[in-house]
C-alpha atoms as a printed R data frame, in Angstrom:
    type eleno elety resid chain resno       x       y       z
1   ATOM     1    CA   UNK     A     1   2.648   3.340  21.116
2   ATOM     2    CA   UNK     A     2   4.271   2.094  17.912
3   ATOM     3    CA   UNK     A     3   2.579   1.068  14.695
4   ATOM     4    CA   UNK     A     4   3.736  -2.083  12.967
5   ATOM     5    CA   UNK     A     5   5.212  -1.365   9.566
6   ATOM     6    CA   UNK     A     6   3.144  -3.102   6.927
7   ATOM     7    CA   UNK     A     7   4.852  -5.245   4.317
8   ATOM     8    CA   UNK     A     8   4.336  -4.864   0.596
9   ATOM     9    CA   UNK     A     9   1.991  -7.312  -1.083
10  ATOM    10    CA   UNK     A    10   3.885 -10.479  -2.075
11  ATOM    11    CA   UNK     A    11   4.896 -10.123  -5.713
12  ATOM    12    CA   UNK     A    12   3.011 -13.224  -6.846
13  ATOM    13    CA   UNK     A    13  -0.214 -11.808  -5.391
14  ATOM    14    CA   UNK     A    14   0.392  -8.153  -6.242
15  ATOM    15    CA   UNK     A    15   0.808  -8.799  -9.965
16  ATOM    16    CA   UNK     A    16  -2.716 -10.091 -10.761
17  ATOM    17    CA   UNK     A    17  -4.375  -7.780  -8.210
18  ATOM    18    CA   UNK     A    18  -2.821  -4.601  -9.585
19  ATOM    19    CA   UNK     A    19  -3.113  -5.695 -13.226
20  ATOM    20    CA   UNK     A    20  -6.831  -6.370 -12.863
21  ATOM    21    CA   UNK     A    21  -7.348  -3.005 -11.167
22  ATOM    22    CA   UNK     A    22  -5.561  -1.255 -14.015
23  ATOM    23    CA   UNK     A    23  -7.748  -2.941 -16.617
24  ATOM    24    CA   UNK     A    24 -10.968  -2.298 -14.686
25  ATOM    25    CA   UNK     A    25 -10.145   1.361 -14.178
26  ATOM    26    CA   UNK     A    26  -9.330   1.790 -17.859
27  ATOM    27    CA   UNK     A    27 -12.634   0.191 -18.864
28  ATOM    28    CA   UNK     A    28 -14.633   2.422 -16.504
29  ATOM    29    CA   UNK     A    29 -12.619   5.594 -17.041
30  ATOM    30    CA   UNK     A    30 -14.314   8.796 -15.897
31  ATOM    31    CA   UNK     A    31 -15.552  11.315 -18.449
32  ATOM    32    CA   UNK     A    32 -13.161  14.220 -18.903
33  ATOM    33    CA   UNK     A    33 -13.491  16.629 -16.021
34  ATOM    34    CA   UNK     A    34 -15.236  14.135 -13.715
35  ATOM    35    CA   UNK     A    35 -12.122  12.268 -12.548
36  ATOM    36    CA   UNK     A    36 -12.418  13.577  -8.980
37  ATOM    37    CA   UNK     A    37 -15.843  11.980  -8.494
38  ATOM    38    CA   UNK     A    38 -14.632   8.612  -9.782
39  ATOM    39    CA   UNK     A    39 -11.552   8.825  -7.538
40  ATOM    40    CA   UNK     A    40 -13.708   9.737  -4.523
41  ATOM    41    CA   UNK     A    41 -15.905   6.684  -5.143
42  ATOM    42    CA   UNK     A    42 -12.837   4.437  -5.093
43  ATOM    43    CA   UNK     A    43 -11.454   6.186  -2.017
44  ATOM    44    CA   UNK     A    44 -14.676   5.327  -0.193
45  ATOM    45    CA   UNK     A    45 -13.814   1.623  -0.198
46  ATOM    46    CA   UNK     A    46 -14.122   0.252   3.332
47  ATOM    47    CA   UNK     A    47 -11.007   0.325   5.489
48  ATOM    48    CA   UNK     A    48 -10.305  -3.260   6.496
49  ATOM    49    CA   UNK     A    49  -6.848  -4.457   7.457
50  ATOM    50    CA   UNK     A    50  -5.253  -7.166   5.350
51  ATOM    51    CA   UNK     A    51  -1.910  -7.229   7.122
52  ATOM    52    CA   UNK     A    52  -0.185  -5.702   4.093
53  ATOM    53    CA   UNK     A    53  -0.033  -2.423   2.238
54  ATOM    54    CA   UNK     A    54  -2.558  -1.566  -0.504
55  ATOM    55    CA   UNK     A    55  -5.444  -2.935   1.563
56  ATOM    56    CA   UNK     A    56  -8.157  -0.890  -0.153
57  ATOM    57    CA   UNK     A    57  -6.834  -1.802  -3.586
58  ATOM    58    CA   UNK     A    58  -6.793  -5.449  -2.561
59  ATOM    59    CA   UNK     A    59 -10.400  -5.274  -1.374
60  ATOM    60    CA   UNK     A    60 -11.492  -3.413  -4.515
61  ATOM    61    CA   UNK     A    61  -9.725  -5.924  -6.749
62  ATOM    62    CA   UNK     A    62 -11.481  -8.806  -5.005
63  ATOM    63    CA   UNK     A    63 -14.907  -7.266  -5.410
64  ATOM    64    CA   UNK     A    64 -14.262  -6.271  -9.022
65  ATOM    65    CA   UNK     A    65 -13.025  -9.767  -9.855
66  ATOM    66    CA   UNK     A    66 -15.961 -11.473  -8.152
67  ATOM    67    CA   UNK     A    67 -18.449  -9.127  -9.816
68  ATOM    68    CA   UNK     A    68 -16.788  -9.714 -13.202
69  ATOM    69    CA   UNK     A    69 -17.298 -13.462 -12.788
70  ATOM    70    CA   UNK     A    70 -20.876 -12.882 -11.621
71  ATOM    71    CA   UNK     A    71 -21.624 -10.671 -14.618
72  ATOM    72    CA   UNK     A    72 -20.076 -13.229 -16.953
73  ATOM    73    CA   UNK     A    73 -22.335 -15.902 -15.438
74  ATOM    74    CA   UNK     A    74 -25.360 -13.625 -15.950
75  ATOM    75    CA   UNK     A    75 -24.337 -13.050 -19.566
76  ATOM    76    CA   UNK     A    76 -24.014 -16.791 -20.138
77  ATOM    77    CA   UNK     A    77 -27.428 -17.419 -18.597
78  ATOM    78    CA   UNK     A    78 -28.976 -14.805 -20.870
79  ATOM    79    CA   UNK     A    79 -27.921 -16.962 -23.794
80  ATOM    80    CA   UNK     A    80 -30.050 -19.844 -22.510
81  ATOM    81    CA   UNK     A    81 -33.379 -18.068 -23.080
82  ATOM    82    CA   UNK     A    82 -35.178 -17.395 -26.325
83  ATOM    83    CA   UNK     A    83 -36.317 -14.010 -27.621
84  ATOM    84    CA   UNK     A    84 -39.516 -14.266 -25.593
85  ATOM    85    CA   UNK     A    85 -37.564 -14.809 -22.384
86  ATOM    86    CA   UNK     A    86 -38.481 -18.492 -22.121
87  ATOM    87    CA   UNK     A    87 -35.804 -21.101 -21.290
88  ATOM    88    CA   UNK     A    88 -34.258 -22.607 -24.391
89  ATOM    89    CA   UNK     A    89 -34.934 -26.340 -24.162
90  ATOM    90    CA   UNK     A    90 -31.718 -27.064 -25.989
91  ATOM    91    CA   UNK     A    91 -29.585 -25.108 -23.490
92  ATOM    92    CA   UNK     A    92 -28.371 -26.516 -20.193
93  ATOM    93    CA   UNK     A    93 -28.693 -24.258 -17.147
94  ATOM    94    CA   UNK     A    94 -26.212 -25.153 -14.417
95  ATOM    95    CA   UNK     A    95 -27.342 -24.419 -10.835
96  ATOM    96    CA   UNK     A    96 -23.910 -23.145  -9.798
97  ATOM    97    CA   UNK     A    97 -23.897 -20.650 -12.649
98  ATOM    98    CA   UNK     A    98 -27.387 -19.467 -11.652
99  ATOM    99    CA   UNK     A    99 -26.250 -19.079  -8.038
100 ATOM   100    CA   UNK     A   100 -23.190 -17.043  -9.029
101 ATOM   101    CA   UNK     A   101 -25.269 -14.774 -11.277
102 ATOM   102    CA   UNK     A   102 -27.489 -14.022  -8.276
103 ATOM   103    CA   UNK     A   103 -24.688 -13.398  -5.748
104 ATOM   104    CA   UNK     A   104 -24.454  -9.609  -5.997
105 ATOM   105    CA   UNK     A   105 -25.482  -9.100  -2.360
106 ATOM   106    CA   UNK     A   106 -22.763 -11.180  -0.674
107 ATOM   107    CA   UNK     A   107 -20.110 -10.011  -3.144
108 ATOM   108    CA   UNK     A   108 -20.933  -6.389  -2.366
109 ATOM   109    CA   UNK     A   109 -20.903  -6.886   1.397
110 ATOM   110    CA   UNK     A   110 -18.057  -6.925   3.931
111 ATOM   111    CA   UNK     A   111 -20.238  -8.376   6.680
112 ATOM   112    CA   UNK     A   112 -18.685 -11.742   7.538
113 ATOM   113    CA   UNK     A   113 -22.012 -13.486   8.197
114 ATOM   114    CA   UNK     A   114 -23.490 -12.349   4.880
115 ATOM   115    CA   UNK     A   115 -20.347 -13.318   2.998
116 ATOM   116    CA   UNK     A   116 -20.170 -16.731   4.652
117 ATOM   117    CA   UNK     A   117 -23.834 -17.426   3.884
118 ATOM   118    CA   UNK     A   118 -23.168 -16.444   0.279
119 ATOM   119    CA   UNK     A   119 -20.214 -18.825   0.164
120 ATOM   120    CA   UNK     A   120 -22.327 -21.661   1.558
121 ATOM   121    CA   UNK     A   121 -25.097 -20.967  -0.956
122 ATOM   122    CA   UNK     A   122 -22.581 -21.200  -3.788
123 ATOM   123    CA   UNK     A   123 -20.880 -24.335  -2.438
124 ATOM   124    CA   UNK     A   124 -24.210 -26.088  -1.977
125 ATOM   125    CA   UNK     A   125 -24.690 -26.136  -5.755
126 ATOM   126    CA   UNK     A   126 -21.566 -28.165  -6.513
127 ATOM   127    CA   UNK     A   127 -20.325 -29.830  -3.299
128 ATOM   128    CA   UNK     A   128 -21.857 -33.217  -4.154
129 ATOM   129    CA   UNK     A   129 -20.583 -33.322  -7.739
130 ATOM   130    CA   UNK     A   130 -18.136 -36.134  -8.508
131 ATOM   131    CA   UNK     A   131 -14.594 -35.398  -9.578
132 ATOM   132    CA   UNK     A   132 -13.497 -34.109 -11.963
133 ATOM   133    CA   UNK     A   133 -15.674 -31.039 -11.545
134 ATOM   134    CA   UNK     A   134 -16.966 -29.294 -14.673
135 ATOM   135    CA   UNK     A   135 -14.802 -26.389 -15.782
136 ATOM   136    CA   UNK     A   136 -17.733 -24.018 -15.222
137 ATOM   137    CA   UNK     A   137 -17.539 -24.696 -11.485
138 ATOM   138    CA   UNK     A   138 -14.089 -23.119 -11.226
139 ATOM   139    CA   UNK     A   139 -15.196 -19.453 -11.032
140 ATOM   140    CA   UNK     A   140 -18.009 -20.325  -8.612
141 ATOM   141    CA   UNK     A   141 -15.641 -22.184  -6.312
142 ATOM   142    CA   UNK     A   142 -13.115 -19.333  -6.480
143 ATOM   143    CA   UNK     A   143 -15.742 -16.744  -5.508
144 ATOM   144    CA   UNK     A   144 -16.976 -18.996  -2.684
145 ATOM   145    CA   UNK     A   145 -13.429 -19.331  -1.314
146 ATOM   146    CA   UNK     A   146 -12.937 -15.553  -1.452
147 ATOM   147    CA   UNK     A   147 -16.255 -14.923   0.324
148 ATOM   148    CA   UNK     A   148 -15.142 -16.927   3.360
149 ATOM   149    CA   UNK     A   149 -12.787 -14.032   4.230
150 ATOM   150    CA   UNK     A   150 -13.779 -10.513   5.259
151 ATOM   151    CA   UNK     A   151 -10.308  -9.126   5.866
152 ATOM   152    CA   UNK     A   152  -7.030 -10.210   7.400
153 ATOM   153    CA   UNK     A   153  -4.039 -11.726   5.707
154 ATOM   154    CA   UNK     A   154  -6.093 -14.737   4.602
155 ATOM   155    CA   UNK     A   155  -7.989 -12.707   2.012
156 ATOM   156    CA   UNK     A   156  -4.917 -11.850  -0.073
157 ATOM   157    CA   UNK     A   157  -4.279 -15.205  -1.757
158 ATOM   158    CA   UNK     A   158  -7.963 -15.853  -2.693
159 ATOM   159    CA   UNK     A   159  -8.143 -12.315  -4.085
160 ATOM   160    CA   UNK     A   160  -5.086 -12.874  -6.241
161 ATOM   161    CA   UNK     A   161  -6.532 -16.172  -7.514
162 ATOM   162    CA   UNK     A   162  -9.807 -14.441  -8.395
163 ATOM   163    CA   UNK     A   163  -7.989 -11.656 -10.214
164 ATOM   164    CA   UNK     A   164  -5.814 -14.135 -12.124
165 ATOM   165    CA   UNK     A   165  -8.898 -16.135 -13.117
166 ATOM   166    CA   UNK     A   166 -10.566 -13.041 -14.546
167 ATOM   167    CA   UNK     A   167  -7.395 -12.044 -16.389
168 ATOM   168    CA   UNK     A   168  -7.171 -15.545 -17.866
169 ATOM   169    CA   UNK     A   169 -10.742 -15.262 -19.144
170 ATOM   170    CA   UNK     A   170  -9.922 -11.927 -20.830
171 ATOM   171    CA   UNK     A   171 -13.479 -10.574 -20.456
172 ATOM   172    CA   UNK     A   172 -14.718  -7.783 -22.731
173 ATOM   173    CA   UNK     A   173 -14.381  -4.176 -21.638
174 ATOM   174    CA   UNK     A   174 -18.079  -3.902 -20.827
175 ATOM   175    CA   UNK     A   175 -17.805  -6.674 -18.229
176 ATOM   176    CA   UNK     A   176 -14.754  -5.049 -16.646
177 ATOM   177    CA   UNK     A   177 -16.435  -1.643 -16.611
178 ATOM   178    CA   UNK     A   178 -19.602  -3.078 -15.074
179 ATOM   179    CA   UNK     A   179 -17.525  -4.766 -12.362
180 ATOM   180    CA   UNK     A   180 -16.084  -1.362 -11.398
181 ATOM   181    CA   UNK     A   181 -19.562   0.150 -11.205
182 ATOM   182    CA   UNK     A   182 -20.797  -2.836  -9.198
183 ATOM   183    CA   UNK     A   183 -18.014  -2.182  -6.681
184 ATOM   184    CA   UNK     A   184 -17.990   1.619  -6.567
185 ATOM   185    CA   UNK     A   185 -21.138   2.757  -8.389
186 ATOM   186    CA   UNK     A   186 -23.378   3.410  -5.385
187 ATOM   187    CA   UNK     A   187 -20.749   5.685  -3.847
188 ATOM   188    CA   UNK     A   188 -20.223   7.378  -7.217
189 ATOM   189    CA   UNK     A   189 -23.905   8.255  -7.519
190 ATOM   190    CA   UNK     A   190 -23.890   9.661  -3.988
191 ATOM   191    CA   UNK     A   191 -20.875  11.782  -4.892
192 ATOM   192    CA   UNK     A   192 -22.462  13.095  -8.087
193 ATOM   193    CA   UNK     A   193 -25.774  14.095  -6.490
194 ATOM   194    CA   UNK     A   194 -24.169  15.606  -3.417
195 ATOM   195    CA   UNK     A   195 -25.454  19.157  -2.956
196 ATOM   196    CA   UNK     A   196 -28.757  18.729  -4.765
197 ATOM   197    CA   UNK     A   197 -30.539  17.215  -7.733
198 ATOM   198    CA   UNK     A   198 -30.700  18.263 -11.354
199 ATOM   199    CA   UNK     A   199 -32.542  21.401 -12.391
200 ATOM   200    CA   UNK     A   200 -35.662  21.239 -14.529
201 ATOM   201    CA   UNK     A   201 -36.171  22.455 -18.062
202 ATOM   202    CA   UNK     A   202 -33.571  24.176 -20.217
203 ATOM   203    CA   UNK     A   203 -30.021  24.172 -18.897
204 ATOM   204    CA   UNK     A   204 -26.796  26.038 -19.439
205 ATOM   205    CA   UNK     A   205 -23.641  24.294 -20.644
206 ATOM   206    CA   UNK     A   206 -22.532  23.437 -17.119
207 ATOM   207    CA   UNK     A   207 -25.815  21.767 -16.264
208 ATOM   208    CA   UNK     A   208 -25.851  19.822 -19.528
209 ATOM   209    CA   UNK     A   209 -22.373  18.572 -18.728
210 ATOM   210    CA   UNK     A   210 -23.461  17.550 -15.248
211 ATOM   211    CA   UNK     A   211 -26.389  15.595 -16.675
212 ATOM   212    CA   UNK     A   212 -24.140  13.820 -19.157
213 ATOM   213    CA   UNK     A   213 -21.731  12.776 -16.392
214 ATOM   214    CA   UNK     A   214 -24.581  11.528 -14.202
215 ATOM   215    CA   UNK     A   215 -26.063   9.689 -17.192
216 ATOM   216    CA   UNK     A   216 -22.744   7.901 -17.710
217 ATOM   217    CA   UNK     A   217 -22.746   6.797 -14.075
218 ATOM   218    CA   UNK     A   218 -26.387   5.720 -14.192
219 ATOM   219    CA   UNK     A   219 -25.848   3.581 -17.280
220 ATOM   220    CA   UNK     A   220 -22.761   2.028 -15.693
221 ATOM   221    CA   UNK     A   221 -24.580   1.124 -12.488
222 ATOM   222    CA   UNK     A   222 -27.506  -0.288 -14.459
223 ATOM   223    CA   UNK     A   223 -25.122  -2.543 -16.391
224 ATOM   224    CA   UNK     A   224 -23.646  -3.698 -13.080
225 ATOM   225    CA   UNK     A   225 -26.938  -5.373 -12.038
226 ATOM   226    CA   UNK     A   226 -26.693  -4.306  -8.402
227 ATOM   227    CA   UNK     A   227 -29.997  -2.452  -7.927
228 ATOM   228    CA   UNK     A   228 -33.478  -2.237  -9.344
229 ATOM   229    CA   UNK     A   229 -34.526   0.563 -11.665
230 ATOM   230    CA   UNK     A   230 -36.590   2.071  -8.860
231 ATOM   231    CA   UNK     A   231 -33.614   2.114  -6.501
232 ATOM   232    CA   UNK     A   232 -31.308   3.371  -9.240
233 ATOM   233    CA   UNK     A   233 -33.582   6.302 -10.088
234 ATOM   234    CA   UNK     A   234 -33.816   7.198  -6.405
235 ATOM   235    CA   UNK     A   235 -30.040   6.996  -5.928
236 ATOM   236    CA   UNK     A   236 -29.468   9.236  -8.960
237 ATOM   237    CA   UNK     A   237 -32.158  11.723  -7.965
238 ATOM   238    CA   UNK     A   238 -34.108  11.320 -11.208
239 ATOM   239    CA   UNK     A   239 -37.525  10.013 -12.194
240 ATOM   240    CA   UNK     A   240 -38.168   6.640 -13.762
241 ATOM   241    CA   UNK     A   241 -39.143   8.446 -16.950
242 ATOM   242    CA   UNK     A   242 -35.746  10.125 -17.116
243 ATOM   243    CA   UNK     A   243 -34.000   6.878 -16.197
244 ATOM   244    CA   UNK     A   244 -35.718   4.969 -18.994
245 ATOM   245    CA   UNK     A   245 -34.805   7.702 -21.473
246 ATOM   246    CA   UNK     A   246 -31.176   7.636 -20.373
247 ATOM   247    CA   UNK     A   247 -30.957   3.867 -20.649
248 ATOM   248    CA   UNK     A   248 -32.499   3.629 -24.112
249 ATOM   249    CA   UNK     A   249 -31.086   6.713 -25.821
250 ATOM   250    CA   UNK     A   250 -27.618   6.829 -27.358
251 ATOM   251    CA   UNK     A   251 -27.840  10.572 -27.934
252 ATOM   252    CA   UNK     A   252 -26.638  13.272 -25.527
253 ATOM   253    CA   UNK     A   253 -28.876  13.904 -22.540
254 ATOM   254    CA   UNK     A   254 -31.928  15.982 -23.554
255 ATOM   255    CA   UNK     A   255 -33.266  18.791 -21.418
256 ATOM   256    CA   UNK     A   256 -35.556  17.533 -18.669
257 ATOM   257    CA   UNK     A   257 -39.243  18.112 -19.262
258 ATOM   258    CA   UNK     A   258 -40.457  21.318 -17.629
259 ATOM   259    CA   UNK     A   259 -43.322  19.408 -16.037
260 ATOM   260    CA   UNK     A   260 -41.130  16.630 -14.670
261 ATOM   261    CA   UNK     A   261 -39.567  16.922 -11.237
262 ATOM   262    CA   UNK     A   262 -36.169  15.144 -11.538
263 ATOM   263    CA   UNK     A   263 -35.809  14.631  -7.807
């Protein structure tokens, strides 16, 4: 039996896909000495054929781009509430922006039915709008088009368009970093806690370093808005008390309380 030789990504699609990946990786760079865990998280991307080489990078770029647009929508929505969390009456909340901000599930899935339902939910918010469509619809429509594919050659062009759209927006590093954690963060946490949880009480230098690396991952996943605090603490093998301390403190990770079980 022979295996068909896969072609390289077309240059016009490869350029934005690979450029976005480079920027996302730089924004979410691993702490020194933890590069293997970050690489393992990326290597765990699902294996779905796209008909061309660099399939996993293509899939990762699509998810990172879609998450970046989702996180940008969430950031924009946060600006429409006052300090008490109440809607600002002077700010306009667009239903398509709300829908995109809430689309983490479909964006993170490779199940065709879930992705298609997510695409329909997004399209429903703007399909009856008259032309010309508001500029804020563009990212929502691009994510919806990408979600209608779950592999195959048809996913390449929508992925490249998503990546190019994100590059055009030139989002801040924190958005790019959060998009990486939204795509790979769950696998990263599993990699970091493999073999057991953190030890209690005072720790040697190696254990302190391990806690600092895990804390970096935890804060990244929290910024990605892909899981609740309860689920995040469970995935990281820590208590909610430790999680809250890690999320609010800018100082190096303190020793865990002797009376607190971190598992």
